[in-house]
PDB file of C-alpha atoms in Angstrom:
ATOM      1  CA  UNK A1102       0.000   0.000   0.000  1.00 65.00           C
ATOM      2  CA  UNK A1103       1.210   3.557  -0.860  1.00 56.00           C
ATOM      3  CA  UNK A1104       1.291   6.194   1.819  1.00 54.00           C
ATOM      4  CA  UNK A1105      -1.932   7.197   1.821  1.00 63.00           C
ATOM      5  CA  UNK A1106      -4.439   9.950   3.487  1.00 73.00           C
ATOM      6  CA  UNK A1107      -6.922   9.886   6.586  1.00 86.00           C
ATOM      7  CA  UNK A1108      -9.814   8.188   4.884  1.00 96.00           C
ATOM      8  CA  UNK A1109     -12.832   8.371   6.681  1.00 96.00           C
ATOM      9  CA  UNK A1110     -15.668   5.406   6.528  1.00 97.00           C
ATOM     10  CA  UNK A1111     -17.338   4.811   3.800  1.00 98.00           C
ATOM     11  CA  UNK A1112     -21.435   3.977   3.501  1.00 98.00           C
ATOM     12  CA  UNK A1113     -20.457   1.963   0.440  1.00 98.00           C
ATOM     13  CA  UNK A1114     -18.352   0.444  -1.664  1.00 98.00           C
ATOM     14  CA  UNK A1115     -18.461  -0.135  -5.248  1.00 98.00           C
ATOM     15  CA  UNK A1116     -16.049  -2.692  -6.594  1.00 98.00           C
ATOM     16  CA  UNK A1117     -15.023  -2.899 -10.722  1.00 97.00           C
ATOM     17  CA  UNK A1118     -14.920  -6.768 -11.743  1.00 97.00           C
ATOM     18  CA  UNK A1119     -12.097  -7.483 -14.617  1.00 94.00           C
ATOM     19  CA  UNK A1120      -8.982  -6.742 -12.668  1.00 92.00           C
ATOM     20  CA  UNK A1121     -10.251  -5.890  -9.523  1.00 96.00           C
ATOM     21  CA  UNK A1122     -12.307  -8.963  -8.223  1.00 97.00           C
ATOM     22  CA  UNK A1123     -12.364 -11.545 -10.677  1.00 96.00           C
ATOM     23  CA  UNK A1124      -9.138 -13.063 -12.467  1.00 94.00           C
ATOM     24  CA  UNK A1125     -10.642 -12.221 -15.886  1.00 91.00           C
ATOM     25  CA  UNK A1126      -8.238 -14.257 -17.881  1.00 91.00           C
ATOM     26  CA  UNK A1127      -9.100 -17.665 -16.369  1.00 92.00           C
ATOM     27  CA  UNK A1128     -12.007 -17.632 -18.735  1.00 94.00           C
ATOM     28  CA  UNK A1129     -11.180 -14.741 -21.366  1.00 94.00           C
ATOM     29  CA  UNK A1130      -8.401 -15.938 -23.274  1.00 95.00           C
ATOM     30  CA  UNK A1131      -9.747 -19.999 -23.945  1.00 96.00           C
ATOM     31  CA  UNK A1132     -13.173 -17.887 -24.486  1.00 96.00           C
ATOM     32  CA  UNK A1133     -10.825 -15.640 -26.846  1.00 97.00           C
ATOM     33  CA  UNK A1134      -9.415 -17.833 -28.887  1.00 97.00           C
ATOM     34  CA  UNK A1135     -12.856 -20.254 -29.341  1.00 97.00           C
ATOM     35  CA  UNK A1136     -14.396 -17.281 -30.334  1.00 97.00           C
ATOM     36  CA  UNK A1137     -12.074 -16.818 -33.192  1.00 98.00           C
ATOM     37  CA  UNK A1138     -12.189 -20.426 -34.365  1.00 98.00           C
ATOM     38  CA  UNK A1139     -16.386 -20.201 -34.565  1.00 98.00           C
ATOM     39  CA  UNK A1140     -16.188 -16.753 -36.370  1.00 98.00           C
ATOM     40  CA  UNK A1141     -13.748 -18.538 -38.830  1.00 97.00           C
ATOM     41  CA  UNK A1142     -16.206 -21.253 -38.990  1.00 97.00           C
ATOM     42  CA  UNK A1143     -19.332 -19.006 -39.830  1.00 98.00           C
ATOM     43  CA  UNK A1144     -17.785 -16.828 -42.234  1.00 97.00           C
ATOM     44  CA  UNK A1145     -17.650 -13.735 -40.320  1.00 97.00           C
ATOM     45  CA  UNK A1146     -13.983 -13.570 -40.157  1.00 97.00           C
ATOM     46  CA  UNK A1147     -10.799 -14.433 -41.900  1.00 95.00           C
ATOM     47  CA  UNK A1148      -7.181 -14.068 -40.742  1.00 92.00           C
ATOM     48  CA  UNK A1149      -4.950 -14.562 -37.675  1.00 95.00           C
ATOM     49  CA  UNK A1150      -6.738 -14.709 -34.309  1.00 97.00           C
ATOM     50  CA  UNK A1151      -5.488 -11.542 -32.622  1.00 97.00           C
ATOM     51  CA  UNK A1152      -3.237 -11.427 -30.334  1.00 96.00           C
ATOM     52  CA  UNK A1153      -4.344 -12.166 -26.612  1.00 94.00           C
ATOM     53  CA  UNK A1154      -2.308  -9.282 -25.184  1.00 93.00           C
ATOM     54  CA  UNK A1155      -4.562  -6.670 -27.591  1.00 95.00           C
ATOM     55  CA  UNK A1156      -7.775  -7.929 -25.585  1.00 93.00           C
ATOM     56  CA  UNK A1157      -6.328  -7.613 -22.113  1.00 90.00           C
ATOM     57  CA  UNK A1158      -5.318  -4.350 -22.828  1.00 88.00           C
ATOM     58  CA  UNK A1159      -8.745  -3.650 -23.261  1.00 89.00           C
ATOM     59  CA  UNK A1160     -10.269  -4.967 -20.370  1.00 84.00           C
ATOM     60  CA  UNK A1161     -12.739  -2.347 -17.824  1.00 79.00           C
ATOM     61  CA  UNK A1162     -13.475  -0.564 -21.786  1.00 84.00           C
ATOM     62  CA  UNK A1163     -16.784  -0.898 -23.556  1.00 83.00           C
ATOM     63  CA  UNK A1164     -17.483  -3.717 -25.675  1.00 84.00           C
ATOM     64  CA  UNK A1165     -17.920  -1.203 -28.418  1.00 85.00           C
ATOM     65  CA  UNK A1166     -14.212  -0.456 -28.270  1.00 90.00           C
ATOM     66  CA  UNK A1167     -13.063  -3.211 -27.443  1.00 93.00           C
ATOM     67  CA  UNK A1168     -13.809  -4.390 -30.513  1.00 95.00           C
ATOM     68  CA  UNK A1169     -12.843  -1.494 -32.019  1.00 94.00           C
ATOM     69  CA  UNK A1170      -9.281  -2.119 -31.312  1.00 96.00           C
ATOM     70  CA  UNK A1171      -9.408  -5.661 -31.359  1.00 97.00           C
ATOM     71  CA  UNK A1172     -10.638  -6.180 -35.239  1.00 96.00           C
ATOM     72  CA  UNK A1173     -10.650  -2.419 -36.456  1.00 96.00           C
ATOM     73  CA  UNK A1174     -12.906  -1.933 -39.363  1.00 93.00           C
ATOM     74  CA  UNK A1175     -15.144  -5.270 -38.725  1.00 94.00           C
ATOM     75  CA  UNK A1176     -19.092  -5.233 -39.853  1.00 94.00           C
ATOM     76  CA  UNK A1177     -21.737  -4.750 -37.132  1.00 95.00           C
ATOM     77  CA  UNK A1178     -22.971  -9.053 -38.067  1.00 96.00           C
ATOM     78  CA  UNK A1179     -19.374 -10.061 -36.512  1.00 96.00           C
ATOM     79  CA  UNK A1180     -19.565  -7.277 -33.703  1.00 95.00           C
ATOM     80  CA  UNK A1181     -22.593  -8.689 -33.085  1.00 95.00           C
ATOM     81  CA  UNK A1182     -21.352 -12.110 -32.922  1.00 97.00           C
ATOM     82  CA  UNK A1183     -18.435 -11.499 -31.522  1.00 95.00           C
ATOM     83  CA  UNK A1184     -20.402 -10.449 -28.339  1.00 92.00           C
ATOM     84  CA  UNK A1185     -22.728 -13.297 -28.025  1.00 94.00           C
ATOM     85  CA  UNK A1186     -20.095 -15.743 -28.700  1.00 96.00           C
ATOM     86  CA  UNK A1187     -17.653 -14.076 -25.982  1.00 94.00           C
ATOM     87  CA  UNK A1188     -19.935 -14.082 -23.557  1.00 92.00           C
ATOM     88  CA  UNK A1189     -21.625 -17.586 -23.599  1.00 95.00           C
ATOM     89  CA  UNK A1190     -18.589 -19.194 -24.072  1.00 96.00           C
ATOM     90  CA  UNK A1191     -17.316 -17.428 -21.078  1.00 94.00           C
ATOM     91  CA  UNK A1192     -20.232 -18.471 -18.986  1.00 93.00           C
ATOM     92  CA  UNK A1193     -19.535 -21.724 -20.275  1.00 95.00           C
ATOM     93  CA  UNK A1194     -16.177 -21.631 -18.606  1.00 94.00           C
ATOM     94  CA  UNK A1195     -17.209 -20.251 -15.552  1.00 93.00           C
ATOM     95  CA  UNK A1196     -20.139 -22.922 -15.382  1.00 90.00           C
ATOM     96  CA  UNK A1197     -17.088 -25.466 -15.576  1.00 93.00           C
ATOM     97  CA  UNK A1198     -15.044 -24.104 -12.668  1.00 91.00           C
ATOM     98  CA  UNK A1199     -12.442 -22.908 -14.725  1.00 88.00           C
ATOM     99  CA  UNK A1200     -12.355 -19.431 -13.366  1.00 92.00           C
ATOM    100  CA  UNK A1201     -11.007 -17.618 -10.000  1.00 94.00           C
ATOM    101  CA  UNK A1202     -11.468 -15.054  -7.589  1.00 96.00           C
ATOM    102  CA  UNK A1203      -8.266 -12.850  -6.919  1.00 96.00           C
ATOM    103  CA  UNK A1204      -7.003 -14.363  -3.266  1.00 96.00           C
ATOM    104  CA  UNK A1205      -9.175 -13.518   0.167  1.00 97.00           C
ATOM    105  CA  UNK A1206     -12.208 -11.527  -2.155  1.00 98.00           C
ATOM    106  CA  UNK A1207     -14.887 -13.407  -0.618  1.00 97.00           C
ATOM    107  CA  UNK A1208     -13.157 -13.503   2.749  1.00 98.00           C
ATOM    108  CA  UNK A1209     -12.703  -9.334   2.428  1.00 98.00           C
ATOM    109  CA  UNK A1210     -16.346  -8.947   1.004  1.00 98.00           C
ATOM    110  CA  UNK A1211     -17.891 -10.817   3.576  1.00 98.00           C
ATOM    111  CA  UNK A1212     -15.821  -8.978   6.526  1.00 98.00           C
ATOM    112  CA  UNK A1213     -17.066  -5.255   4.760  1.00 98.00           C
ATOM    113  CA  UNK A1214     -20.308  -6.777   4.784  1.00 98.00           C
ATOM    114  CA  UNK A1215     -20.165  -7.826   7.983  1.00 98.00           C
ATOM    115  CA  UNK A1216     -19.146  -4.261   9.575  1.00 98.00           C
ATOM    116  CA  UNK A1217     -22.580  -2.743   7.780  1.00 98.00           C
ATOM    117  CA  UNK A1218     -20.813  -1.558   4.765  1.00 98.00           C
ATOM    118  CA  UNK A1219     -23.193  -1.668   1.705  1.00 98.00           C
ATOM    119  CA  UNK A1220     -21.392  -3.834  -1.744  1.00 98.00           C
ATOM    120  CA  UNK A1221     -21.766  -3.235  -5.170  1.00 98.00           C
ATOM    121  CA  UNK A1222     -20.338  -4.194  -8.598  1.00 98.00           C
ATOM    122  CA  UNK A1223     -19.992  -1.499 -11.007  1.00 98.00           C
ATOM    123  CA  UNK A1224     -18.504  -2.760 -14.243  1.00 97.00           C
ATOM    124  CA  UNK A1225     -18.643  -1.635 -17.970  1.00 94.00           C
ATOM    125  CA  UNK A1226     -19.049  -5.589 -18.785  1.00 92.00           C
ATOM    126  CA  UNK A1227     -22.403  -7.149 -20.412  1.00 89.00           C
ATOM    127  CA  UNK A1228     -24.861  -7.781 -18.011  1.00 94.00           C
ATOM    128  CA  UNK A1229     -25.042 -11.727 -18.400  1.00 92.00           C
ATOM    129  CA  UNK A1230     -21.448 -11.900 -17.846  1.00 93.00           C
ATOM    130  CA  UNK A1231     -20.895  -9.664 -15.002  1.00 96.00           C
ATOM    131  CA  UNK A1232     -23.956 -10.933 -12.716  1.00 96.00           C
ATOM    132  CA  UNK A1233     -22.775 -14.118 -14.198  1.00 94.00           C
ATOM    133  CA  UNK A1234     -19.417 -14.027 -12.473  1.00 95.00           C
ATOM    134  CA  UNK A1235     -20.538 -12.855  -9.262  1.00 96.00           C
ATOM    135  CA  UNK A1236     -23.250 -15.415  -9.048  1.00 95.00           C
ATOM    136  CA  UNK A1237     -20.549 -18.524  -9.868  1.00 94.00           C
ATOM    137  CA  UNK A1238     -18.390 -17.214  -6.830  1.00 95.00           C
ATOM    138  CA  UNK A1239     -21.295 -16.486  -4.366  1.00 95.00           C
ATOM    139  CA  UNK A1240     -20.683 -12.606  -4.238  1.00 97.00           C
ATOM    140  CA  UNK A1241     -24.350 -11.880  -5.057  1.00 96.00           C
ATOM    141  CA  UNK A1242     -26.002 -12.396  -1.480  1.00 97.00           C
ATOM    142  CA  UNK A1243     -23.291  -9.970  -0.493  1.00 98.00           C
ATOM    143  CA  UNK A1244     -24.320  -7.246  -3.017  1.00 98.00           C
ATOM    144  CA  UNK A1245     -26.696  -4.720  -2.444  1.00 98.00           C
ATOM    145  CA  UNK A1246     -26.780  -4.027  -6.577  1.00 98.00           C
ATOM    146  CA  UNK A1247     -25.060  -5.246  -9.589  1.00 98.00           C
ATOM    147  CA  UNK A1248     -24.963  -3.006 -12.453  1.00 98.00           C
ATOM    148  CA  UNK A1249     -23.020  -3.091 -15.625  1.00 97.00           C
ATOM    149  CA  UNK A1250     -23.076  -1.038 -18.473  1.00 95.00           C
ATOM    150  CA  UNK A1251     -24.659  -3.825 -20.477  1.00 93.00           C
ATOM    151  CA  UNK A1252     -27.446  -3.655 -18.368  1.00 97.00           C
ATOM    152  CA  UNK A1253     -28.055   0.134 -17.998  1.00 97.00           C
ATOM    153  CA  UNK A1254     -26.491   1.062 -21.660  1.00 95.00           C
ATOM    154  CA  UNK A1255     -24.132   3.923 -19.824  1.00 96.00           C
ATOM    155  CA  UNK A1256     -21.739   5.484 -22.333  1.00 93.00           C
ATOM    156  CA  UNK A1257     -18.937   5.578 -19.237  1.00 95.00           C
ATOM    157  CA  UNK A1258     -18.555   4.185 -16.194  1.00 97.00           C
ATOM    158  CA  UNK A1259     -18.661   7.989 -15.207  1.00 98.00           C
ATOM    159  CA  UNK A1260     -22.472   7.501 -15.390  1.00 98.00           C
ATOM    160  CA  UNK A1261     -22.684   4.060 -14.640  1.00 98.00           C
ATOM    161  CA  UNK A1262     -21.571   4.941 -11.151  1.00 98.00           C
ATOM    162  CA  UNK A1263     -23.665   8.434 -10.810  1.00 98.00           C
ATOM    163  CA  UNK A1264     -26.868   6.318 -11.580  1.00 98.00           C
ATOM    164  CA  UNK A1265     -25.766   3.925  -8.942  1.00 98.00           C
ATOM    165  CA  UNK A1266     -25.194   6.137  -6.138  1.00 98.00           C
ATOM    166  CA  UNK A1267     -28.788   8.117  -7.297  1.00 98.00           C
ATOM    167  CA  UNK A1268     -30.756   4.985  -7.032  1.00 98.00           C
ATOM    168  CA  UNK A1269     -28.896   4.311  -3.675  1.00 98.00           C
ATOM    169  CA  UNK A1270     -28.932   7.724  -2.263  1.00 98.00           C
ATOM    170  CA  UNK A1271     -25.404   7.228  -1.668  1.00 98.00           C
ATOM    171  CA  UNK A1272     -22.752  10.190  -0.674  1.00 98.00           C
ATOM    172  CA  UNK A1273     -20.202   8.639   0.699  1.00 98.00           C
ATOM    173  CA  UNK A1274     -18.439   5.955  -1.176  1.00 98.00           C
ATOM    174  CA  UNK A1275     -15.123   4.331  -2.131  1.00 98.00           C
ATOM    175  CA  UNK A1276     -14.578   3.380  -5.802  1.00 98.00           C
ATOM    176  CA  UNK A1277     -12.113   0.213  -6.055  1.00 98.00           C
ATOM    177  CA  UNK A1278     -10.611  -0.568  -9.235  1.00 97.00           C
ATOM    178  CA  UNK A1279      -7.971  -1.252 -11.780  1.00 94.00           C
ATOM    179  CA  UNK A1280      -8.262   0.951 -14.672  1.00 93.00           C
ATOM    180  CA  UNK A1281      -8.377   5.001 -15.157  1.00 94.00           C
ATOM    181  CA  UNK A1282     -11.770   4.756 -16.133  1.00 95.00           C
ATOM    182  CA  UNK A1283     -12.443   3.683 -12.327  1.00 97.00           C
ATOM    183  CA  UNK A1284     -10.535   6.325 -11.104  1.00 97.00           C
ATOM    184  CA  UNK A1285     -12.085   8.855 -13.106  1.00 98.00           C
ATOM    185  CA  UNK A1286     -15.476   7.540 -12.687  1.00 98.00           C
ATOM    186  CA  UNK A1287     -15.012   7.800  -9.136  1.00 98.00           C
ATOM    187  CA  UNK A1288     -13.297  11.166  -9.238  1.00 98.00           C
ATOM    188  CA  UNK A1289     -16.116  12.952 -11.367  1.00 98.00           C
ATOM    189  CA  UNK A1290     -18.389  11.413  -8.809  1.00 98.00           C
ATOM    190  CA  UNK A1291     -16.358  13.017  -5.884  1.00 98.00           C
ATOM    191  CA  UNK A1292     -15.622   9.357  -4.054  1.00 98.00           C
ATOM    192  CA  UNK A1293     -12.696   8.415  -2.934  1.00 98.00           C
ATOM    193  CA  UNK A1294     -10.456   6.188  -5.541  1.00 98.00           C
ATOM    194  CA  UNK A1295      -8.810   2.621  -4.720  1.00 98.00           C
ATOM    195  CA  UNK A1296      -6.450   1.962  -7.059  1.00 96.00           C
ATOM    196  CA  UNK A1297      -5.725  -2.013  -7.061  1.00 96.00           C
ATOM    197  CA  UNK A1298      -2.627  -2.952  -8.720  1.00 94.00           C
ATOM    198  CA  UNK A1299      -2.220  -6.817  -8.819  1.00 92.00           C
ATOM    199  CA  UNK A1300      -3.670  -7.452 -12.181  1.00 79.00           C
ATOM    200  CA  UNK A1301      -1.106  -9.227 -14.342  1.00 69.00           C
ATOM    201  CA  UNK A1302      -2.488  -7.277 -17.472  1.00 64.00           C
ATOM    202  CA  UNK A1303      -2.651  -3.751 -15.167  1.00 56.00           C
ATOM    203  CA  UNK A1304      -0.563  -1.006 -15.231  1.00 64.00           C
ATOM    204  CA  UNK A1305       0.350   1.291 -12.866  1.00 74.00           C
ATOM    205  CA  UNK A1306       0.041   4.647 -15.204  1.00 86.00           C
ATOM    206  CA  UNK A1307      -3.812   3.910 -15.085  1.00 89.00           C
ATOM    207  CA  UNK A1308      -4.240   3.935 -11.411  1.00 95.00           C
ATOM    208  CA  UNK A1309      -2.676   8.197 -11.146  1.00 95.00           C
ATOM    209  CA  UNK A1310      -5.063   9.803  -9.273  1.00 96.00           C
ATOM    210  CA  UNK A1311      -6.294   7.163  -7.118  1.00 96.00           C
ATOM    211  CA  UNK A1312      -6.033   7.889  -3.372  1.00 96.00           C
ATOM    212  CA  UNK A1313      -4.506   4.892  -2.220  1.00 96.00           C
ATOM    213  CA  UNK A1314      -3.241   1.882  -4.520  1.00 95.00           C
ATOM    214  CA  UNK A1315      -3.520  -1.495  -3.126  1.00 96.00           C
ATOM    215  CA  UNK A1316      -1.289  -4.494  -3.785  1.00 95.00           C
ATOM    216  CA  UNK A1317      -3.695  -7.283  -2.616  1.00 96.00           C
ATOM    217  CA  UNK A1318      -7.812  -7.648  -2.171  1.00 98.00           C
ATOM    218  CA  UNK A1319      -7.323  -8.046   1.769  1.00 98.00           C
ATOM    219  CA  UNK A1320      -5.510  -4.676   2.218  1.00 97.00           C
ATOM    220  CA  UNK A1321      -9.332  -3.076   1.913  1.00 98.00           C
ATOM    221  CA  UNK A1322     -10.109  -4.432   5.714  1.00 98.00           C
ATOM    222  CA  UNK A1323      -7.234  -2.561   6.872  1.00 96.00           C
ATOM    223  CA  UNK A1324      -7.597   0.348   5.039  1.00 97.00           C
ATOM    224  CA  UNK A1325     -11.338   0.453   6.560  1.00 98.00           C
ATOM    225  CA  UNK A1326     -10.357  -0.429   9.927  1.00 97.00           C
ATOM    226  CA  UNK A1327      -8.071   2.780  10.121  1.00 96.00           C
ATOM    227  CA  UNK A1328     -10.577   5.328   8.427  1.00 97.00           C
ATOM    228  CA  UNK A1329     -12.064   7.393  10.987  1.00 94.00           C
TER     229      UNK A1329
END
């Protein structure tokens, strides 16, 4: 942990998913790559699978540009696809226990909850996915709400988390997260930001801003334990 300010208590806290909770690329990249072989298979693309590395670069972005940058100039019927295959066969994997929770989540989700503080996911992921994941790994009783940008159709996770602390009547929140869009969404919102940095695919550039960067999940119950 960096050296970081008094903090004081938060009512809530509002976790990302890719990066943050779950280990995205236990089911991503054997997702990834079936993907490619079925679009192959239908027609709806031709060439090299693209490299893993471009989609994990990606990750806590809209599907809409994640695509973008994964196969620039493709038609809106392999977008399309693209999606649905991506996230069934990810389900799929998740369904077969091939996927993982960073180290002591559940143990540090259930202590928060424990100590009143109100959970929730806010992700820029499809809905089926994201409530997907946290249903697999038992987070759900835990959290108050689960949105996701799929769900809502926010155009940032800006107003992904505004509409979440609205419906809430929230004021007092910590945003926790991998990626600058979770410290700006939780900037613009006037939270406080924790930046976690144990991601394989993260890096540390993305996390400026953040009041306090975390190396591992469990460093939250201290951090809480300390704010006034």
């Amino acid at each position: 942990m960096n050296e970081q300010p008094k903090l004081r208590k938060p009512q809530a806290m509002m976790f990302d998913m890719d990066g943050t909770l779950f280990q995205t690329e236990t089911v991503l990249i054997p997702a990834y790559h079936k993907t490619f072989e079925m679009l192959k298979q239908e027609g709806l693309y031709d060439g090299e699978t693209p490299p893993e590395e471009i989609i994990l670069s990606c990750l806590g972005m809209l599907l809409e540009d994640i695509w973008a940058r994964v196969i620039p100039g493709a038609g809106a019927p392999t977008v399309a696809r693209a999606n649905e295959l991506l996230l069934q066969l990810q389900l799929d994997e998740m369904a077969a226990g091939i996927s993982a929770m960073y180290p002591q989540v559940n143990e540090t989700l259930q202590y928060l909850h424990d100590q009143g503080v109100r959970l929730f996911v806010a992700s820029n992921g499809l809905e089926g996915y994201v409530k997907g994941a946290a249903e697999v790994h038992q987070l759900s009783p835990l959290m108050e709400g689960v949105y996701s940008a799929g769900e809502y159709n926010t155009a940032s996770k800006v107003d992904l988390v505004q509409l979440l602390l609205t419906n809430h009547h929230i004021t007092e929140a910590w945003m926790v997260g991998d990626r600058s869009s979770d410290v700006e969404a939780g900037k613009k919102n006037g939270q406080v930001v924790i930046g976690c940095n144990y991601a394989d695919f993260g890096d540390t550039s993305e996390l400026e801003g953040s009041d306090v960067i975390i190396t591992s999940f469990d460093q939250l119950i201290t951090l809480y334990d300390q704010a006034e």
